[in-house]
Amino acid sequence: MAAIVEDRQLQVAAEREAAKPVSALPTKLELERGGTGGAVVNRGTEEEGSYCLIKNVRHLSNRGFTKLPERYVLPDPDRPGDVLGRVKLPVVDLARLRDPAHRASELETLDAACRQSGFFQVVNHGVTRELIDGLLDVARRFFELPLARRARYMSPDVRAPVRYGTSFNQAKDAVLFWRDFLKLGCQPLHAVVALWPDEPADLREVAARYAMANHQLFMELMEAALEALGIPCRHSQSLLGELEAGYSQIMLNCYPACPQPELTLGLPPHSDYCLLTLLLQDQVQGLQIMHLGHWLTVHAVPGSIIVNVGDHLEIYSNGLYKSKLHRVRVNSTQARISAASFHSVPVERVIGPAAELVDEGNPRRYKDTDYATFLNFLASAEGKHKTFLQSRKLAG
């Protein structure tokens, strides 16, 4: 029978289904759509329809639930707790970095940020406000599409170049997180754009323009980081040449308003497997970083791009630069949209500590690694609390 399940029935069904495994994906039969307003119309059973909903926190939020389904409730020690304050990230001014008269002092600012907090924000970066606002807007409109049209891009394969999903690592998460995402692979850009969603109609064009500007900014920041680390020009230019065609992806994130935000998180504590992550976010705060044993909310300069050191750069710098734990907190009143881009070496490339940063006084601290090793880890582990990076550290 084709029917839209009433709100109370949906909540009961979703809570019942939340206790069940989430390793499978909705079938085409379950995702057929009818009527208006983006509701899922179930051509199979009511339980199958509720299963679709548990895979999508946006829909749960829109239905006005007042109680968080049990599958999203974190154990007491993992809950977000009280907000103890905000942190202002160091500011790297690209205009000064590009000015020979100020480059040295700006490199010192970048170097200190990477060594200490692992985070900084970039201003005067050259990515236009129109493009930033355009990407966040098209992301918001994608997550407002009916579930059936978003779900065409669902995949259990973490290697898929385009993937719509929920939580952090939904096939492995013991508790689901209050987040939906759309992953867009960006290399080679000319080949992958045709695989991206064709709705909203301007998504491909806007995201492709941003991907190009974003990659250019990443290259400029990596060149500066290598200079700050003291990597000789001939070696840094070789690595930068590889990065021109390196790994790159954009992750569009939606953190809907949550009925009980004190019981869950948008993303658990984690670090990023890449060289650098570049983050755009709307006006709704939520990003938190671990600082001196406390979780602090990031306060960003309007229009800035937040940058953080990833696991690859900590490994390459032999521990000089820090890939710090961070998480996302949600709230009860406003949805939050962000766009994180991850950049690193080509997926087949093995990366380890730079030879220039290893000597008798600074022994090698990390094993070599590659992207395949990480993906295998991600597919087989819960993947929280930075366990992958810890697995690459050498004893001693």
CSV table of C-alpha atoms in Angstrom, one decimal:
chain,number,residue,atom,x,y,z
A,1,MET,CA,0.0,0.0,0.0
A,2,ALA,CA,1.3,3.5,-0.9
A,3,ALA,CA,0.9,5.7,2.1
A,4,ILE,CA,2.8,8.5,3.9
A,5,VAL,CA,3.3,7.3,7.4
A,6,GLU,CA,2.0,9.8,10.0
A,7,ASP,CA,4.5,11.6,12.3
A,8,ARG,CA,3.9,9.5,15.4
A,9,GLN,CA,4.0,6.3,13.4
A,10,LEU,CA,7.3,7.4,11.9
A,11,GLN,CA,8.8,8.2,15.2
A,12,VAL,CA,7.8,4.8,16.7
A,13,ALA,CA,9.0,3.0,13.6
A,14,ALA,CA,12.2,4.9,13.4
A,15,GLU,CA,13.0,4.2,17.0
A,16,ARG,CA,12.2,0.5,16.5
A,17,GLU,CA,14.4,0.3,13.5
A,18,ALA,CA,17.2,2.2,15.1
A,19,ALA,CA,18.1,-0.8,17.1
A,20,LYS,CA,18.6,-2.9,14.0
A,21,PRO,CA,21.9,-3.2,11.9
A,22,VAL,CA,22.4,-0.5,9.3
A,23,SER,CA,24.8,-2.4,6.9
A,24,ALA,CA,22.3,-2.6,4.0
A,25,LEU,CA,21.0,0.1,1.8
A,26,PRO,CA,17.5,1.1,0.9
A,27,THR,CA,16.3,-0.7,-2.3
A,28,LYS,CA,14.8,1.1,-5.3
A,29,LEU,CA,11.4,-0.3,-4.3
A,30,GLU,CA,11.7,1.4,-0.9
A,31,LEU,CA,12.7,4.7,-2.3
A,32,GLU,CA,10.0,5.2,-4.9
A,33,ARG,CA,8.5,8.6,-4.5
A,34,GLY,CA,5.0,10.0,-5.0
A,35,GLY,CA,3.0,13.1,-4.0
A,36,THR,CA,4.7,16.3,-3.0
A,37,GLY,CA,6.8,17.7,-0.2
A,38,GLY,CA,9.6,15.2,-0.5
A,39,ALA,CA,8.0,12.5,1.6
A,40,VAL,CA,9.0,8.9,1.1
A,41,VAL,CA,6.2,6.8,-0.2
A,42,ASN,CA,6.7,3.2,0.6
A,43,ARG,CA,5.6,0.7,-2.0
A,44,GLY,CA,6.7,-2.2,0.2
A,45,THR,CA,6.1,-2.3,4.0
A,46,GLU,CA,5.8,0.4,6.6
A,47,GLU,CA,9.0,-1.0,8.3
A,48,GLU,CA,11.0,-0.7,5.1
A,49,GLY,CA,9.9,2.9,4.8
A,50,SER,CA,11.1,3.6,8.4
A,51,TYR,CA,14.4,2.0,7.6
A,52,CYS,CA,14.9,4.6,4.9
A,53,LEU,CA,14.3,7.3,7.4
A,54,ILE,CA,16.8,6.0,9.9
A,55,LYS,CA,19.4,6.4,7.2
A,56,ASN,CA,18.7,10.1,7.0
A,57,VAL,CA,18.8,12.6,9.9
A,58,ARG,CA,17.5,15.5,7.7
A,59,HIS,CA,14.2,13.7,7.3
A,60,LEU,CA,14.0,12.8,11.0
A,61,SER,CA,14.6,16.5,11.9
A,62,ASN,CA,12.1,17.8,9.5
A,63,ARG,CA,9.4,15.6,10.9
A,64,GLY,CA,9.6,17.5,14.2
A,65,PHE,CA,10.7,14.6,16.5
A,66,THR,CA,11.0,15.6,20.1
A,67,LYS,CA,13.0,12.6,21.2
A,68,LEU,CA,16.3,11.3,19.8
A,69,PRO,CA,16.1,7.7,18.5
A,70,GLU,CA,18.1,5.4,20.7
A,71,ARG,CA,20.6,4.6,17.9
A,72,TYR,CA,21.8,8.2,18.1
A,73,VAL,CA,22.2,8.4,21.9
A,74,LEU,CA,25.9,8.3,22.9
A,75,PRO,CA,27.1,6.7,26.1
A,76,ASP,CA,27.5,9.2,28.9
A,77,PRO,CA,31.3,9.5,28.6
A,78,ASP,CA,31.1,10.4,24.9
A,79,ARG,CA,28.3,13.0,25.1
A,80,PRO,CA,29.3,16.6,24.3
A,81,GLY,CA,29.1,18.0,27.9
A,82,ASP,CA,29.2,21.6,28.8
A,83,VAL,CA,30.6,24.3,26.5
A,84,LEU,CA,33.7,25.7,28.3
A,85,GLY,CA,34.5,28.5,25.9
A,86,ARG,CA,35.6,29.5,22.5
A,87,VAL,CA,38.9,29.6,20.8
A,88,LYS,CA,40.2,32.1,18.2
A,89,LEU,CA,42.4,30.4,15.7
A,90,PRO,CA,45.6,32.0,14.5
A,91,VAL,CA,45.1,34.1,11.3
A,92,VAL,CA,47.3,33.6,8.2
A,93,ASP,CA,46.9,36.5,5.8
A,94,LEU,CA,47.5,35.4,2.2
A,95,ALA,CA,48.0,39.0,1.1
A,96,ARG,CA,51.0,39.3,3.5
A,97,LEU,CA,52.2,35.8,2.5
A,98,ARG,CA,52.3,36.9,-1.1
A,99,ASP,CA,54.2,40.1,-0.2
A,100,PRO,CA,58.0,39.5,-0.2
A,101,ALA,CA,58.3,42.1,2.5
A,102,HIS,CA,56.0,40.2,4.9
A,103,ARG,CA,56.4,36.6,3.8
A,104,ALA,CA,58.9,35.6,6.4
A,105,SER,CA,56.8,36.8,9.3
A,106,GLU,CA,53.7,35.2,7.9
A,107,LEU,CA,55.5,31.9,7.4
A,108,GLU,CA,56.4,32.1,11.1
A,109,THR,CA,52.7,32.5,12.0
A,110,LEU,CA,51.7,29.5,9.8
A,111,ASP,CA,54.6,27.4,11.2
A,112,ALA,CA,53.7,28.2,14.8
A,113,ALA,CA,50.0,27.4,14.2
A,114,CYS,CA,50.8,24.0,12.6
A,115,ARG,CA,53.2,23.1,15.4
A,116,GLN,CA,50.9,24.2,18.3
A,117,SER,CA,47.1,24.1,17.6
A,118,GLY,CA,47.2,22.3,14.2
A,119,PHE,CA,44.5,24.8,13.1
A,120,PHE,CA,44.5,28.3,11.6
A,121,GLN,CA,42.2,30.5,9.5
A,122,VAL,CA,43.1,32.1,6.2
A,123,VAL,CA,42.0,35.6,5.2
A,124,ASN,CA,42.5,37.5,1.9
A,125,HIS,CA,42.6,34.0,0.3
A,126,GLY,CA,41.2,35.1,-3.1
A,127,VAL,CA,38.2,32.8,-3.1
A,128,THR,CA,35.3,35.1,-3.8
A,129,ARG,CA,32.5,35.6,-1.3
A,130,GLU,CA,30.1,34.8,-4.2
A,131,LEU,CA,31.7,31.4,-4.7
A,132,ILE,CA,31.8,30.6,-1.0
A,133,ASP,CA,28.1,31.6,-0.5
A,134,GLY,CA,27.2,29.8,-3.7
A,135,LEU,CA,28.7,26.5,-2.6
A,136,LEU,CA,27.1,26.6,0.8
A,137,ASP,CA,23.7,27.5,-0.8
A,138,VAL,CA,23.8,24.7,-3.4
A,139,ALA,CA,24.8,22.3,-0.6
A,140,ARG,CA,21.8,23.4,1.4
A,141,ARG,CA,19.5,22.9,-1.5
A,142,PHE,CA,20.9,19.4,-2.2
A,143,PHE,CA,20.0,18.3,1.3
A,144,GLU,CA,16.5,19.8,0.9
A,145,LEU,CA,15.8,17.5,-2.1
A,146,PRO,CA,13.4,14.6,-1.5
A,147,LEU,CA,15.2,11.6,0.0
A,148,ALA,CA,14.5,9.5,-3.1
A,149,ARG,CA,16.5,11.9,-5.2
A,150,ARG,CA,19.4,12.1,-2.8
A,151,ALA,CA,19.4,8.4,-2.2
A,152,ARG,CA,20.4,7.6,-5.8
A,153,TYR,CA,24.0,8.4,-4.6
A,154,MET,CA,23.9,6.1,-1.5
A,155,SER,CA,26.7,3.6,-1.4
A,156,PRO,CA,28.3,1.4,1.3
A,157,ASP,CA,31.6,1.7,-0.6
A,158,VAL,CA,33.9,4.2,1.1
A,159,ARG,CA,36.0,4.2,-2.1
A,160,ALA,CA,33.1,5.5,-4.2
A,161,PRO,CA,34.0,8.8,-5.9
A,162,VAL,CA,30.5,10.2,-5.3
A,163,ARG,CA,28.7,9.0,-2.1
A,164,TYR,CA,25.7,10.2,-0.1
A,165,GLY,CA,25.3,8.9,3.4
A,166,THR,CA,24.8,9.6,7.0
A,167,SER,CA,26.8,9.5,10.3
A,168,PHE,CA,30.6,9.1,10.3
A,169,ASN,CA,31.3,5.5,9.1
A,170,GLN,CA,27.7,4.3,9.1
A,171,ALA,CA,28.4,0.6,8.4
A,172,LYS,CA,30.7,0.5,11.5
A,173,ASP,CA,29.4,3.1,13.9
A,174,ALA,CA,28.0,1.5,17.0
A,175,VAL,CA,26.1,4.8,17.6
A,176,LEU,CA,25.0,6.9,14.6
A,177,PHE,CA,26.0,10.6,14.4
A,178,TRP,CA,23.6,13.5,13.6
A,179,ARG,CA,25.0,14.3,10.1
A,180,ASP,CA,24.2,13.7,6.4
A,181,PHE,CA,26.9,14.1,3.8
A,182,LEU,CA,27.6,14.2,0.1
A,183,LYS,CA,31.2,13.3,-0.9
A,184,LEU,CA,32.4,14.6,-4.3
A,185,GLY,CA,35.7,13.2,-5.6
A,186,CYS,CA,37.6,16.0,-7.4
A,187,GLN,CA,40.4,14.3,-9.3
A,188,PRO,CA,40.7,14.4,-12.2
A,189,LEU,CA,38.0,17.1,-12.2
A,190,HIS,CA,37.1,16.9,-15.9
A,191,ALA,CA,36.3,13.2,-15.6
A,192,VAL,CA,34.4,13.2,-12.3
A,193,VAL,CA,32.1,16.2,-12.6
A,194,ALA,CA,29.7,14.1,-14.8
A,195,LEU,CA,29.3,11.7,-12.0
A,196,TRP,CA,28.2,14.4,-9.5
A,197,PRO,CA,24.5,14.8,-8.8
A,198,ASP,CA,22.6,16.7,-11.5
A,199,GLU,CA,20.3,18.2,-8.9
A,200,PRO,CA,20.2,21.1,-8.0
A,201,ALA,CA,20.8,22.1,-11.6
A,202,ASP,CA,23.8,24.3,-10.7
A,203,LEU,CA,25.5,21.9,-8.3
A,204,ARG,CA,28.1,20.7,-10.8
A,205,GLU,CA,29.0,24.1,-12.1
A,206,VAL,CA,29.3,25.8,-8.7
A,207,ALA,CA,31.1,22.9,-7.0
A,208,ALA,CA,33.6,22.6,-9.9
A,209,ARG,CA,34.4,26.3,-9.8
A,210,TYR,CA,35.0,26.0,-6.1
A,211,ALA,CA,37.1,22.9,-6.5
A,212,MET,CA,39.5,24.7,-8.8
A,213,ALA,CA,39.8,27.7,-6.6
A,214,ASN,CA,40.1,25.6,-3.5
A,215,HIS,CA,42.9,23.4,-5.0
A,216,GLN,CA,44.8,26.5,-6.0
A,217,LEU,CA,44.6,27.7,-2.4
A,218,PHE,CA,45.7,24.3,-1.1
A,219,MET,CA,48.8,24.4,-3.4
A,220,GLU,CA,49.8,27.8,-2.2
A,221,LEU,CA,49.4,26.8,1.5
A,222,MET,CA,51.4,23.6,1.0
A,223,GLU,CA,54.2,25.5,-0.7
A,224,ALA,CA,54.3,27.8,2.3
A,225,ALA,CA,54.3,24.9,4.8
A,226,LEU,CA,57.1,23.1,3.0
A,227,GLU,CA,59.1,26.3,3.0
A,228,ALA,CA,58.4,26.8,6.7
A,229,LEU,CA,59.6,23.2,7.4
A,230,GLY,CA,62.8,23.9,5.7
A,231,ILE,CA,62.4,21.4,2.9
A,232,PRO,CA,64.8,22.2,0.1
A,233,CYS,CA,63.3,23.7,-3.0
A,234,ARG,CA,64.2,20.8,-5.3
A,235,HIS,CA,62.4,18.4,-3.0
A,236,SER,CA,59.4,20.6,-2.3
A,237,GLN,CA,58.9,21.3,-6.0
A,238,SER,CA,58.9,17.5,-6.7
A,239,LEU,CA,56.2,17.0,-4.1
A,240,LEU,CA,54.2,19.9,-5.3
A,241,GLY,CA,54.3,18.5,-8.8
A,242,GLU,CA,52.7,15.3,-7.5
A,243,LEU,CA,50.1,17.3,-5.6
A,244,GLU,CA,48.9,19.0,-8.8
A,245,ALA,CA,47.2,15.6,-9.6
A,246,GLY,CA,46.9,14.4,-6.0
A,247,TYR,CA,44.0,13.2,-4.0
A,248,SER,CA,41.2,15.8,-3.6
A,249,GLN,CA,37.6,15.6,-2.5
A,250,ILE,CA,34.9,17.9,-1.2
A,251,MET,CA,32.6,16.7,1.6
A,252,LEU,CA,29.3,18.7,1.9
A,253,ASN,CA,27.9,18.3,5.3
A,254,CYS,CA,24.4,18.9,6.8
A,255,TYR,CA,23.9,18.9,10.5
A,256,PRO,CA,20.1,19.4,11.0
A,257,ALA,CA,18.5,20.8,14.1
A,258,CYS,CA,18.5,18.0,16.7
A,259,PRO,CA,15.8,17.4,19.3
A,260,GLN,CA,18.3,16.5,22.1
A,261,PRO,CA,21.7,17.8,21.1
A,262,GLU,CA,23.1,17.1,24.6
A,263,LEU,CA,22.9,13.4,23.8
A,264,THR,CA,24.7,13.2,20.5
A,265,LEU,CA,27.3,14.7,18.2
A,266,GLY,CA,27.4,15.7,14.5
A,267,LEU,CA,30.8,14.0,14.2
A,268,PRO,CA,32.9,12.2,16.8
A,269,PRO,CA,36.4,13.2,17.8
A,270,HIS,CA,38.6,12.4,14.9
A,271,SER,CA,41.6,13.7,12.8
A,272,ASP,CA,41.7,14.0,9.1
A,273,TYR,CA,43.6,11.6,6.8
A,274,CYS,CA,45.2,14.1,4.4
A,275,LEU,CA,47.8,16.8,4.2
A,276,LEU,CA,45.5,19.7,4.7
A,277,THR,CA,41.8,20.2,5.2
A,278,LEU,CA,40.1,23.4,4.1
A,279,LEU,CA,36.7,24.1,5.7
A,280,LEU,CA,33.9,26.5,4.8
A,281,GLN,CA,31.0,26.8,7.2
A,282,ASP,CA,27.9,28.9,7.4
A,283,GLN,CA,27.1,31.3,10.3
A,284,VAL,CA,26.1,28.4,12.6
A,285,GLN,CA,28.9,27.4,15.0
A,286,GLY,CA,29.6,23.8,15.7
A,287,LEU,CA,33.2,22.9,15.0
A,288,GLN,CA,35.1,22.2,18.2
A,289,ILE,CA,38.8,21.4,18.8
A,290,MET,CA,40.6,19.7,21.7
A,291,HIS,CA,42.7,22.3,23.5
A,292,LEU,CA,44.5,21.6,26.8
A,293,GLY,CA,42.2,18.8,27.5
A,294,HIS,CA,39.0,20.7,26.9
A,295,TRP,CA,36.6,21.0,23.9
A,296,LEU,CA,36.4,24.6,22.7
A,297,THR,CA,34.1,26.0,20.0
A,298,VAL,CA,36.0,27.6,17.1
A,299,HIS,CA,35.3,31.2,16.5
A,300,ALA,CA,36.1,32.1,12.9
A,301,VAL,CA,36.6,35.4,11.2
A,302,PRO,CA,33.6,35.9,8.8
A,303,GLY,CA,34.7,35.0,5.3
A,304,SER,CA,37.8,33.1,6.4
A,305,ILE,CA,38.6,29.6,5.4
A,306,ILE,CA,39.6,27.3,8.3
A,307,VAL,CA,42.6,25.1,7.7
A,308,ASN,CA,43.8,22.1,9.7
A,309,VAL,CA,46.8,19.8,9.5
A,310,GLY,CA,45.9,16.3,8.5
A,311,ASP,CA,47.5,12.9,9.4
A,312,HIS,CA,49.6,12.9,6.3
A,313,LEU,CA,51.3,16.2,7.1
A,314,GLU,CA,52.0,15.1,10.7
A,315,ILE,CA,53.6,12.0,9.3
A,316,TYR,CA,55.5,13.9,6.6
A,317,SER,CA,56.8,16.5,9.2
A,318,ASN,CA,57.8,13.6,11.5
A,319,GLY,CA,55.6,15.0,14.2
A,320,LEU,CA,56.6,18.7,14.0
A,321,TYR,CA,53.1,19.6,12.7
A,322,LYS,CA,50.1,18.3,14.7
A,323,SER,CA,47.0,16.7,13.3
A,324,LYS,CA,44.6,17.5,16.2
A,325,LEU,CA,41.4,15.9,17.3
A,326,HIS,CA,38.2,17.8,16.4
A,327,ARG,CA,34.5,17.1,16.5
A,328,VAL,CA,31.2,18.7,15.5
A,329,ARG,CA,28.5,19.7,18.0
A,330,VAL,CA,24.8,20.1,17.0
A,331,ASN,CA,22.1,22.3,18.3
A,332,SER,CA,18.3,22.2,18.7
A,333,THR,CA,17.3,25.3,16.6
A,334,GLN,CA,19.4,25.6,13.5
A,335,ALA,CA,20.8,23.4,10.7
A,336,ARG,CA,24.5,23.8,10.0
A,337,ILE,CA,26.0,23.5,6.5
A,338,SER,CA,29.7,23.1,5.9
A,339,ALA,CA,32.0,22.1,3.1
A,340,ALA,CA,35.3,20.4,3.9
A,341,SER,CA,37.9,19.7,1.3
A,342,PHE,CA,40.6,17.1,1.8
A,343,HIS,CA,43.9,17.2,-0.1
A,344,SER,CA,46.8,14.9,-0.3
A,345,VAL,CA,49.2,12.9,-2.5
A,346,PRO,CA,47.9,10.6,-5.2
A,347,VAL,CA,46.2,7.5,-3.7
A,348,GLU,CA,48.9,5.1,-4.9
A,349,ARG,CA,51.7,7.2,-3.4
A,350,VAL,CA,53.4,6.0,-0.2
A,351,ILE,CA,54.1,8.8,2.3
A,352,GLY,CA,56.5,8.8,5.3
A,353,PRO,CA,58.6,11.3,7.2
A,354,ALA,CA,60.7,13.7,5.0
A,355,ALA,CA,64.3,12.6,4.9
A,356,GLU,CA,65.4,16.2,5.8
A,357,LEU,CA,63.4,16.0,9.1
A,358,VAL,CA,65.0,12.8,10.3
A,359,ASP,CA,68.4,12.6,11.9
A,360,GLU,CA,70.1,11.2,15.0
A,361,GLY,CA,68.5,13.8,17.2
A,362,ASN,CA,65.1,13.5,15.6
A,363,PRO,CA,64.5,9.8,14.8
A,364,ARG,CA,61.8,8.6,12.5
A,365,ARG,CA,58.5,8.5,14.4
A,366,TYR,CA,56.1,7.1,11.9
A,367,LYS,CA,55.7,4.2,9.5
A,368,ASP,CA,55.1,4.7,5.8
A,369,THR,CA,51.5,4.7,4.8
A,370,ASP,CA,49.3,4.9,1.8
A,371,TYR,CA,45.6,5.6,1.0
A,372,ALA,CA,44.8,1.9,0.5
A,373,THR,CA,45.9,1.2,4.0
A,374,PHE,CA,43.7,3.9,5.4
A,375,LEU,CA,40.7,2.8,3.4
A,376,ASN,CA,41.1,-0.8,4.6
A,377,PHE,CA,41.2,0.5,8.1
A,378,LEU,CA,38.1,2.7,7.6
A,379,ALA,CA,36.2,-0.2,6.2
A,380,SER,CA,37.0,-2.4,9.1
A,381,ALA,CA,37.1,-0.2,12.2
A,382,GLU,CA,35.0,2.3,14.0
A,383,GLY,CA,37.6,5.0,13.1
A,384,LYS,CA,37.3,7.4,16.0
A,385,HIS,CA,39.7,8.9,18.5
A,386,LYS,CA,42.5,9.1,16.0
A,387,THR,CA,43.3,5.4,16.1
A,388,PHE,CA,44.6,5.2,12.5
A,389,LEU,CA,47.4,7.7,13.1
A,390,GLN,CA,48.3,6.1,16.4
A,391,SER,CA,48.6,2.8,14.5
A,392,ARG,CA,51.3,4.4,12.2
A,393,LYS,CA,53.4,5.6,15.1
A,394,LEU,CA,56.7,3.8,15.8
A,395,ALA,CA,57.5,2.7,19.4
A,396,GLY,CA,60.0,4.7,21.3
